[in-house]
Each structure stands twice: as structure tokens, then as C-alpha cells.
Amino acid sequence: MTLWNGSYPFYPGASACFPFDTTQAVIVTVFLSMLVTFIIILPGIRGRGRLFWFLRLVLGLFMGAVVLTVQFTRDWETGWVQANTSYKSFSLAQVNADIGLHIGLAGVNVTLRGNPVNQINETINYNEHFPWNFGADYDRSYSEGLEKGLPSPILYVAEKFSTQSPCAVHRQYRIAGHYVSLTLWLAFCTWLISILFFSMSILLYGGHMLLLTATLILFSLLFFFAARNTSKCPIQFGPVSLRTDYGESFWLTLATGLLCLLLGLGVIILHSVQPEKLKLIFSLDKSSEEEVWDKSCLPAEPSCSAQDVLMAPLGELCPVTATQL
């Protein structure tokens, strides 16, 4: 086997790592644009209702953005390990690298980053994605990685999640990812309905929809928890092993679910105990509403025209006796 420019001929160079996920960037950009737009019109709101309106805006956009964004993140479960390991098959070269495993709802990301990045005349900086969402074939992606000649640590970690692996975790993670994604889409729909109810001043129903949103979010976390707590094969690199723990997306989703739960309960309790304070928070001025209602219920002012004079029938007139002075 001959070398070609210092590397094996069937191994391509290191794949470029895109700095961020375009789907997440689009979602964040849309919600930030909405936030900036509403902040621009904020000075037009008078009184203390401006603060409550701003808090409702920030909390509402935050919950919607989180529920939608975590669908596409790849850090529901993450783990890192630093190890000295073989770099590629049919090679005795050893590299010192950080190996990362990132599990999302749609697949697995395996990261390999050298310490330093430039070793054995190569740039060691890989980030490979192996999907298992609808319409994707994980085993095919793994086979394509074998054909491309990806580094051995990446193929070793990815093989643990294949359908042919004795670890048997592919099915659990794949099914859990589908159910979590479906539940979060339902939570996003209920969040939209709650925003609609609050904008129509139907506060009690809005609180109920927030409670339903929180329930769906917490159920999605329960699905992922059940998949993660299945037995796993150890991912060993010499004397060290790669261990994973809940990632940022999991904790962010949990915080959002608890926030929806607290806000929904708060709206329902205030509606039954102190509805006046709830209306104050949602900038519903009861005095002005009652004034408008009272004016609408008042009879029309009497007119002085001859047509508006009430005429009584002759039979109902009472006789009047006049006393002469």
C-alpha cells in the first residue's frame, strides 16, 4: 500500500465543520425579529401596562422558540473523552484527540478533534452526522462512512448505534426520538392556541392551554428518559471510556416545561381567587369596560320634538276636577 502526498489514497481529507445549524439559525432569527419589532412599538404603550406587556411578550416568544428549536438540536445527550487512539484503519499512527458523542432526536453526531488539531501531517477536526429520522437509513450512512474511510474512533462510536450492533440501542433511541418530536410539535400547537386565547382576553382557556403545553413537554422528556436509561455497551478507548449525560437541550426543555406549568397554574389560580389582579397583568382596564357597557345600556336621551311625545289612550285618562279660587 503506497502513500499519496503523505496520506493513504482512499482516505479523503478532513471534512469541514459548519459553525452552526442553519435550521436553528433561521428559527432564532425569526423569533428575534419578532421581538425587535414588538420592542420598537413598546414606547406607544402607556402606564405600567408597558412592563406587563413586555414580560408577556418575552416569556411567550421564549417558550415558543425553545419548543420549536429543540426539535432540531443535537445535544439532548452529550459526552466527551480525551484519549490516545489509533487514527485510521491499516495504520499504526496514534493521535491524541477529544472524542465527542452528541445524541439528538434525529440522529447521532460524532466529533473528533485533535490535541493539537494538526497531527501526523493532517488536520484532525471531524463532525459526522448519522441520521435515524423518518426517511433516513442509519446503516446506510454508516456504510457510506466506511466507504469514505472515516477515522476509526468515529466509526467505532457510530457502530454502537447501528441496527447490527449487539448493544441494541438503535431501536430505543429511534422510537423515542420520533415520539419526542411528535409530542413537541403538539406542544408547539397548544402554545399557539394559548397565545391566541390570551390575545382574545380569554384568560382561563389560555391558562388551560399552557397547562396542556407543559404536560406535553414533560411527557416528551419522559420518553427520552426511558430511552436513555436502557442498558448500553461501554464505549472504551484504552483505559478511558466515553460516558454521556443529559445535554443542554434536555435541561432547556425541562425548564421551559416547568415555566409553562407555573404560568398556567398562576393564571388559573388568579382567575379564581383574584381576577382583578389577573386583568391588571393582562392590561384589561375593568373601569373603562364598565363605563362603555353602562353607556351602551342607557336609554336614548328624550327628544323635544312633537313626534317623541308619549300619547295615552282617551279611555285611560282620569277625570280632573278644577277648584275655582
mmCIF file of C-alpha atoms in Angstrom, residues 76 84 142 161 166 174 190-191 200 228 230 240 252 288 309:
data_model
loop_
_atom_site.group_PDB
_atom_site.id
_atom_site.type_symbol
_atom_site.label_atom_id
_atom_site.label_comp_id
_atom_site.label_asym_id
_atom_site.label_seq_id
_atom_site.Cartn_x
_atom_site.Cartn_y
_atom_site.Cartn_z
ATOM 1 C CA TRP A 76 -30.071 16.053 24.090
ATOM 2 C CA ASN A 84 -4.786 8.338 22.704
ATOM 3 C CA TYR A 142 -22.641 4.106 8.491
ATOM 4 C CA PHE A 161 -25.839 2.683 17.468
ATOM 5 C CA PRO A 166 -25.055 -6.163 19.919
ATOM 6 C CA ARG A 174 -35.001 5.986 17.220
ATOM 7 C CA THR A 190 -51.061 24.229 22.028
ATOM 8 C CA TRP A 191 -48.670 27.109 22.699
ATOM 9 C CA MET A 200 -58.577 37.493 22.714
ATOM 10 C CA ARG A 228 -31.591 6.812 27.772
ATOM 11 C CA THR A 230 -31.719 1.343 28.691
ATOM 12 C CA VAL A 240 -10.804 5.545 29.450
ATOM 13 C CA LEU A 252 -33.653 23.747 28.472
ATOM 14 C CA SER A 288 -63.245 51.641 31.219
ATOM 15 C CA VAL A 309 -94.376 62.896 22.959
#
